[in-house]
mmCIF file of C-alpha atoms in Angstrom:
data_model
loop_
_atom_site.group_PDB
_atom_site.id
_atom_site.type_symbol
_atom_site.label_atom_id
_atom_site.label_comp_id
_atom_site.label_asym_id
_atom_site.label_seq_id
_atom_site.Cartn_x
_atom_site.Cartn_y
_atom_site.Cartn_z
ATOM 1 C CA UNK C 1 173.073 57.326 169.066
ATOM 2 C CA UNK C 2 175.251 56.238 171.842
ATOM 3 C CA UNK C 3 178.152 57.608 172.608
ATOM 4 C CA UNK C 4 181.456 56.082 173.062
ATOM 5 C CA UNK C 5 181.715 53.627 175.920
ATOM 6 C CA UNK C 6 184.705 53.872 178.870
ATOM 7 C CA UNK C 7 184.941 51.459 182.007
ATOM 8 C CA UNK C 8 185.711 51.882 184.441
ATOM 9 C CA UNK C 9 185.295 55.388 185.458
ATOM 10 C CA UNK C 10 187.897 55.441 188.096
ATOM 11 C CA UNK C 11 190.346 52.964 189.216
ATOM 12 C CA UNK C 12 192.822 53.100 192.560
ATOM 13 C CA UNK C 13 195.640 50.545 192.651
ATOM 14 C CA UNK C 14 199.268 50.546 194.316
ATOM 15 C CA UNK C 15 202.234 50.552 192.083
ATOM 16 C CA UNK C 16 203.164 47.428 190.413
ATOM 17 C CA UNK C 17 199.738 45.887 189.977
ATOM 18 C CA UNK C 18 197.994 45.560 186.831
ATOM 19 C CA UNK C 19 195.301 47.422 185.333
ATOM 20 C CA UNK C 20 193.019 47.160 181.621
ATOM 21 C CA UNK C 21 190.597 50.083 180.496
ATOM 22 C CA UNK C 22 187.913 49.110 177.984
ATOM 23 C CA UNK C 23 186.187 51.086 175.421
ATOM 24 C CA UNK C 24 183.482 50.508 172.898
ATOM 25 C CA UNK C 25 183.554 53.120 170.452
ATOM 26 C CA UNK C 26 180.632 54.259 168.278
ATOM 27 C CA UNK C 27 179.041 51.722 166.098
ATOM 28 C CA UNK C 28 180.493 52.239 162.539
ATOM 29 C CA UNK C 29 183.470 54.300 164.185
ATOM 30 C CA UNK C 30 186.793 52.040 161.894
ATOM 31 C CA UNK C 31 189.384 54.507 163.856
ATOM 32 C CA UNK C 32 189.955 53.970 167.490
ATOM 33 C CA UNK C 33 192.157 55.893 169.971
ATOM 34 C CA UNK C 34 193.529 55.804 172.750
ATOM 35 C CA UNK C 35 195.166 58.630 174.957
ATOM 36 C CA UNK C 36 196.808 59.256 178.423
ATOM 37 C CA UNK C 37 195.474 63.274 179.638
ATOM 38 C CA UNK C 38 198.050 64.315 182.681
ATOM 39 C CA UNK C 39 196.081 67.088 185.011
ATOM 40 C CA UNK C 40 196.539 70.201 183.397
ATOM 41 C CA UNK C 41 198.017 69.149 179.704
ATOM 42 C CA UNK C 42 196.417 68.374 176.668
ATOM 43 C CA UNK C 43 195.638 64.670 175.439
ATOM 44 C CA UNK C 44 198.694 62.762 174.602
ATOM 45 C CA UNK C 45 197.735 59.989 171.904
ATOM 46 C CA UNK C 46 199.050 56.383 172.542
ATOM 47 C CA UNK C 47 197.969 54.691 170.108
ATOM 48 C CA UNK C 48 195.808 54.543 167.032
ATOM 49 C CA UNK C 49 193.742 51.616 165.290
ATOM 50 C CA UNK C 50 192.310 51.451 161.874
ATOM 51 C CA UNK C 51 190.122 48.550 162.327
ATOM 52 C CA UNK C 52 192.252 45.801 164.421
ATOM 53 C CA UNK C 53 195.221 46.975 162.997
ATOM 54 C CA UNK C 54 197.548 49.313 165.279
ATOM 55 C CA UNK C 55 198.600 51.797 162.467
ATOM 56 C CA UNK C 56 200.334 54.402 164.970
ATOM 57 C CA UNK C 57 202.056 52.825 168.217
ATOM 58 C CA UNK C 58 205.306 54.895 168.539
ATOM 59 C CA UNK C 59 203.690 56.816 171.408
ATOM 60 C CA UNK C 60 203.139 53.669 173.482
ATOM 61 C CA UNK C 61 205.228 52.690 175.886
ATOM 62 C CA UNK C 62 205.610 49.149 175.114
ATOM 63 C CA UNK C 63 207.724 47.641 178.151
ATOM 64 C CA UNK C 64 204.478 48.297 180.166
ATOM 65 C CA UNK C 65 201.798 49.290 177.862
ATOM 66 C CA UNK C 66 199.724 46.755 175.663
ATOM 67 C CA UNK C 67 196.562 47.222 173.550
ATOM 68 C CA UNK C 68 194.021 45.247 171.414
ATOM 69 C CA UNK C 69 190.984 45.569 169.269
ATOM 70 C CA UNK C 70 189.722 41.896 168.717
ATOM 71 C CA UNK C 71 187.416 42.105 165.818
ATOM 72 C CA UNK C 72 187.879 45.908 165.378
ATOM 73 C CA UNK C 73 185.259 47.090 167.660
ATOM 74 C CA UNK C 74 186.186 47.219 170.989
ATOM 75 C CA UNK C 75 189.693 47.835 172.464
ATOM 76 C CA UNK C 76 191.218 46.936 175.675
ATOM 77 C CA UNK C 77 194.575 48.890 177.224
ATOM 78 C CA UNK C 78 196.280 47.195 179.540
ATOM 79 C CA UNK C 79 199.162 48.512 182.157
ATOM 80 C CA UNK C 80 201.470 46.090 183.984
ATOM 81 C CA UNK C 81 202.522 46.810 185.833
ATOM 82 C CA UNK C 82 201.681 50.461 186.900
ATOM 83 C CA UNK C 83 204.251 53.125 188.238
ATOM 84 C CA UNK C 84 202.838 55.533 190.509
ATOM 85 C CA UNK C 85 203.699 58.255 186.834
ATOM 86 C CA UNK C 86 201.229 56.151 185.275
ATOM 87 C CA UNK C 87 198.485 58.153 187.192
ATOM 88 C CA UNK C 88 196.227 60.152 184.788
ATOM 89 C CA UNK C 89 192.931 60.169 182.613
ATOM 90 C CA UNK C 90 192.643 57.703 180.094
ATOM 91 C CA UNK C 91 190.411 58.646 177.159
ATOM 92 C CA UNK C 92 189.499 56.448 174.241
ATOM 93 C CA UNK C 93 188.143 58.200 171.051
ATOM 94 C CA UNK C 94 186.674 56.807 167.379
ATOM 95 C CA UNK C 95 186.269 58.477 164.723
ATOM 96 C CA UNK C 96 183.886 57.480 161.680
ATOM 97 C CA UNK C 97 186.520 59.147 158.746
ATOM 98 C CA UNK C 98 189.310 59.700 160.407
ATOM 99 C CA UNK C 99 188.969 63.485 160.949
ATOM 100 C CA UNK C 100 186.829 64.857 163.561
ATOM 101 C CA UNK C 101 186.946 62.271 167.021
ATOM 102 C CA UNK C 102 184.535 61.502 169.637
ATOM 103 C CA UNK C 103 185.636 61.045 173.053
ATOM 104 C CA UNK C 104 184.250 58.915 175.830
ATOM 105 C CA UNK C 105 184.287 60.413 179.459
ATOM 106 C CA UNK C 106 187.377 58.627 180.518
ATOM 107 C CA UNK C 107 188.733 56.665 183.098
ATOM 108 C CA UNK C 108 190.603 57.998 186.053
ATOM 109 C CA UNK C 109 193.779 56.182 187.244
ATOM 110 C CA UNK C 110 195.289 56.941 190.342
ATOM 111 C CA UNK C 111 198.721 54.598 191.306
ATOM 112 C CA UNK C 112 199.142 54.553 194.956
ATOM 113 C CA UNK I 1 205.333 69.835 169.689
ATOM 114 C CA UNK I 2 202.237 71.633 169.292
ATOM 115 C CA UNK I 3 201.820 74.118 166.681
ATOM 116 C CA UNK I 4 199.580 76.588 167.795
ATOM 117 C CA UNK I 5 199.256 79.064 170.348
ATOM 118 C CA UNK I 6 196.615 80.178 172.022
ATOM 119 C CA UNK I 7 195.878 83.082 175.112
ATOM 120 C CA UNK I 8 196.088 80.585 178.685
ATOM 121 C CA UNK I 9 192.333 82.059 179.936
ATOM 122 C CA UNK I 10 189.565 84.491 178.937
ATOM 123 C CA UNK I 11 186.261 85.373 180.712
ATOM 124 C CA UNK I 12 182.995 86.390 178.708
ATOM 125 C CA UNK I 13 179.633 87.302 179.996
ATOM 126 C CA UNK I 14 177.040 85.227 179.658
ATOM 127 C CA UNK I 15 175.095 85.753 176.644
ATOM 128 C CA UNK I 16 178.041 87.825 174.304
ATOM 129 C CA UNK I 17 179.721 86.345 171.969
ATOM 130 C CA UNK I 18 182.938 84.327 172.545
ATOM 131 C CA UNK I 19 185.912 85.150 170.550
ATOM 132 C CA UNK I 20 188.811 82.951 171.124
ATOM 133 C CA UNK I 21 191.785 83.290 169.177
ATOM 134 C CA UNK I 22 194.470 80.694 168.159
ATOM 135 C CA UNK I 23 198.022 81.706 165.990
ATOM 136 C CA UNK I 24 199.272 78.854 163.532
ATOM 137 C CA UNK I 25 201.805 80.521 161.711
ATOM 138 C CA UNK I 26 203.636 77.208 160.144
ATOM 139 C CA UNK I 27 200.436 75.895 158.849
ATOM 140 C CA UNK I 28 201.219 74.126 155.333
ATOM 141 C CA UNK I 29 198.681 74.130 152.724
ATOM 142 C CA UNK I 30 197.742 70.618 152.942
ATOM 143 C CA UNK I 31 196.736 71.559 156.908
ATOM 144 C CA UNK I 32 192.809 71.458 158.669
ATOM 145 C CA UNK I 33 192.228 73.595 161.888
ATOM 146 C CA UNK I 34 190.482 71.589 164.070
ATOM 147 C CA UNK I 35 188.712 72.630 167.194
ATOM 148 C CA UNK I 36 187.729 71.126 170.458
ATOM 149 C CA UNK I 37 186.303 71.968 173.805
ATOM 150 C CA UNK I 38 186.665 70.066 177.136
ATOM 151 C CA UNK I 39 184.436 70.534 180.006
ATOM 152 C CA UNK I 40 185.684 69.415 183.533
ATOM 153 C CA UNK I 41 185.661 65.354 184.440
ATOM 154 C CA UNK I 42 184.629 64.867 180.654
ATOM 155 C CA UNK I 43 186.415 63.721 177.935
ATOM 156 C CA UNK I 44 187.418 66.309 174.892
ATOM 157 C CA UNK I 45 184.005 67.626 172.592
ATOM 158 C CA UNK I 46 184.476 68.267 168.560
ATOM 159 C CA UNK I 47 183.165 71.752 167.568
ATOM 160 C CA UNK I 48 184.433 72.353 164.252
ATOM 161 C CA UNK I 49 187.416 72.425 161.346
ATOM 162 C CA UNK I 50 187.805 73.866 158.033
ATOM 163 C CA UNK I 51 191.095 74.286 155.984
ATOM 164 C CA UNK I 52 190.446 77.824 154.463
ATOM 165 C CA UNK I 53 186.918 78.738 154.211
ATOM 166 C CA UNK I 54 184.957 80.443 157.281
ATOM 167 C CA UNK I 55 183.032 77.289 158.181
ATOM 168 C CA UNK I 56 179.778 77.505 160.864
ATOM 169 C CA UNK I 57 178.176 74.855 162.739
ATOM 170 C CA UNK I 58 175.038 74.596 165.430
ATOM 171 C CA UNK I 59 177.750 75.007 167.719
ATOM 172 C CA UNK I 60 180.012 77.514 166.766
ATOM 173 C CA UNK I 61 181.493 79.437 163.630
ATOM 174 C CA UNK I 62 185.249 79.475 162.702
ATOM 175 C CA UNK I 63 187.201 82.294 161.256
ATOM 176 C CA UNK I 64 190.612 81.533 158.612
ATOM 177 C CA UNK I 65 191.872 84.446 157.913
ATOM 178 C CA UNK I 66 193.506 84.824 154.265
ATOM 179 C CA UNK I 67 197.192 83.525 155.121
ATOM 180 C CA UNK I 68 195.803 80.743 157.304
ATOM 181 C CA UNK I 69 197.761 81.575 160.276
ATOM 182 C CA UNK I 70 195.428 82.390 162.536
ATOM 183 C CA UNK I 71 191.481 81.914 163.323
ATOM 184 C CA UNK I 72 189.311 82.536 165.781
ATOM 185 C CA UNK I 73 186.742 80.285 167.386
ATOM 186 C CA UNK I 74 183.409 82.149 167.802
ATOM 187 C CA UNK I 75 180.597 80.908 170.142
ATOM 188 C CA UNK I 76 177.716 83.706 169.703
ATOM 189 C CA UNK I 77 175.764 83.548 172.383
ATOM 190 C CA UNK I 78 178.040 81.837 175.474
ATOM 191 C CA UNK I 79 176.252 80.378 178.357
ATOM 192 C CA UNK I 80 177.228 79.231 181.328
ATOM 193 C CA UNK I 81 177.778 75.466 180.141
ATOM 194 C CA UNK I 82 180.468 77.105 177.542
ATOM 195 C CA UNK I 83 182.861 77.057 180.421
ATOM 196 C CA UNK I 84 185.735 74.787 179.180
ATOM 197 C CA UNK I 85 189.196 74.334 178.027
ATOM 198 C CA UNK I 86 189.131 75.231 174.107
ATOM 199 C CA UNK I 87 192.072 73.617 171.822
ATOM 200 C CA UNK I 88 192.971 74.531 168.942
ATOM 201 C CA UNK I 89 194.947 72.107 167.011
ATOM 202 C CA UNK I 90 196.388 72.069 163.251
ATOM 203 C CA UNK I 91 196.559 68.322 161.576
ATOM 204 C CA UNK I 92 197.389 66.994 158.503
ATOM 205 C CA UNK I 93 195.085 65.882 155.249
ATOM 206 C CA UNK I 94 197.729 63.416 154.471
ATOM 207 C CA UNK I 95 197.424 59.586 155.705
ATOM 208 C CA UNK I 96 199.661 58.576 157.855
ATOM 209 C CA UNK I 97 201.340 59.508 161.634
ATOM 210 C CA UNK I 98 200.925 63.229 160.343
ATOM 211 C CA UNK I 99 197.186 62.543 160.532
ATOM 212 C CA UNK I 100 197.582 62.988 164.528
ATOM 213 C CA UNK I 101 196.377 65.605 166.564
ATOM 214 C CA UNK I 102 199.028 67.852 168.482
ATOM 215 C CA UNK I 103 197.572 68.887 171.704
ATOM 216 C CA UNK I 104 198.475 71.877 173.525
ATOM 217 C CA UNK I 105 197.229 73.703 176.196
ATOM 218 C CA UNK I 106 194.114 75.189 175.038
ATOM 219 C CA UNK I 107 192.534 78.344 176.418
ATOM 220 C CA UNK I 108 190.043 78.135 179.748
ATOM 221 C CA UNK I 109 187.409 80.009 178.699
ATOM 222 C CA UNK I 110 185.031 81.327 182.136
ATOM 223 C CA UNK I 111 181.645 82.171 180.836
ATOM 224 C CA UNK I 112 180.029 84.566 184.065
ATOM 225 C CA UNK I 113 176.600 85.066 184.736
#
């Protein structure tokens, strides 16, 4: 079974340009997540998808920060435009009950 | 804020057992303990959970004890590819926002030949 999808792996862009991540989560996965890892700290969750609806957002910083999940499979996160703070791993997770999450590898985002 | 606490780092030899312990003391009854492992450049790796009962897996067995505020993650036979941050995290059987997982720190485990 393959595992949830991330691209891109790593991204470099100066400050004030814009940036998406995309993630395909495991077919049959209704729950998607997304989360912003700072070097050193835990996972911080942005925001949380049952299907395409957003059903926890409060963690998203919405002056920069936009999601979707078309269709409720795949999701998109977008930045724009990015501060050099926005610099971190972005992880995107599903889950097939809502309990126990699998995590892609991530994508790396440095703001220069 | 994150509700449990856990020791920053441990170091086991390779092939013992791994013991790592995590303190919960304002779990509520309606609470899982979840645990999860993350291995460097990689994104975070479900091992287990379990809400009162000891509860064992092909990866690793979890200890509750009676009052539920505190386990202990147990890996018995650590190898080298065990080395990884290890969270433990509390989260809620309820729907809702309290369904989210509260991240912390986690302990580095170093697994040494």
């Amino acid at each position: 079974e393959a595992g949830v999808v991330q691209s891109p792996r790593y991204k470099i862009i100066e400050k004030k340009q814009p940036v998406a991540f995309w993630c395909n989560p495991i077919s049959g996965h209704n729950t998607l997540y997304w989360y912003r890892q700072n070097l050193g700290q835990g996972p911080e969750l942005l925001i949380r998808y049952e299907n395409e609806e957003a059903v926890d957002d409060s963690q998203l910083p919405k002056d920069r920060f936009s999601a979707e999940r078309l269709k409720g499979v795949d999701s998109t996160l977008k930045i724009q435009p990015a501060e050099l703070g926005d610099s971190a791993v972005y992880l995107c997770a599903s889950s097939p009950t809502g309990r126990e999450q699998y995590f892609g590898p991530g994508t790396r985002l440095t703001v220069t | 804020d994150a509700k449990t606490t856990q020791p920053p780092s441990m170091d086991c030899a390779e092939g013992r057992a791994a013991n790592l312990p995590c303190n919960h003391s304002t779990i509520s009854g309606n609470e899982y303990v979840y645990w999860y492992r993350q291995i460097h450049s990689q994104g975070p790796q479900y091992i287990i959970h379990g809400l009162k009962n000891n509860e064992t897996n092909e990866m690793a067995s979890l200890i509750i004890t009676e009052d539920r505020k505190s386990s202990t993650l147990i890996l018995p036979h650590a190898t080298l590819r065990d080395t990884a941050v290890y969270y433990c995290i509390v989260r809620s059987s309820n729907a809702g926002n309290n369904r989210k997982l509260i991240w912390g720190l986690g302990t580095s485990l170093a697994v040494n030949p």
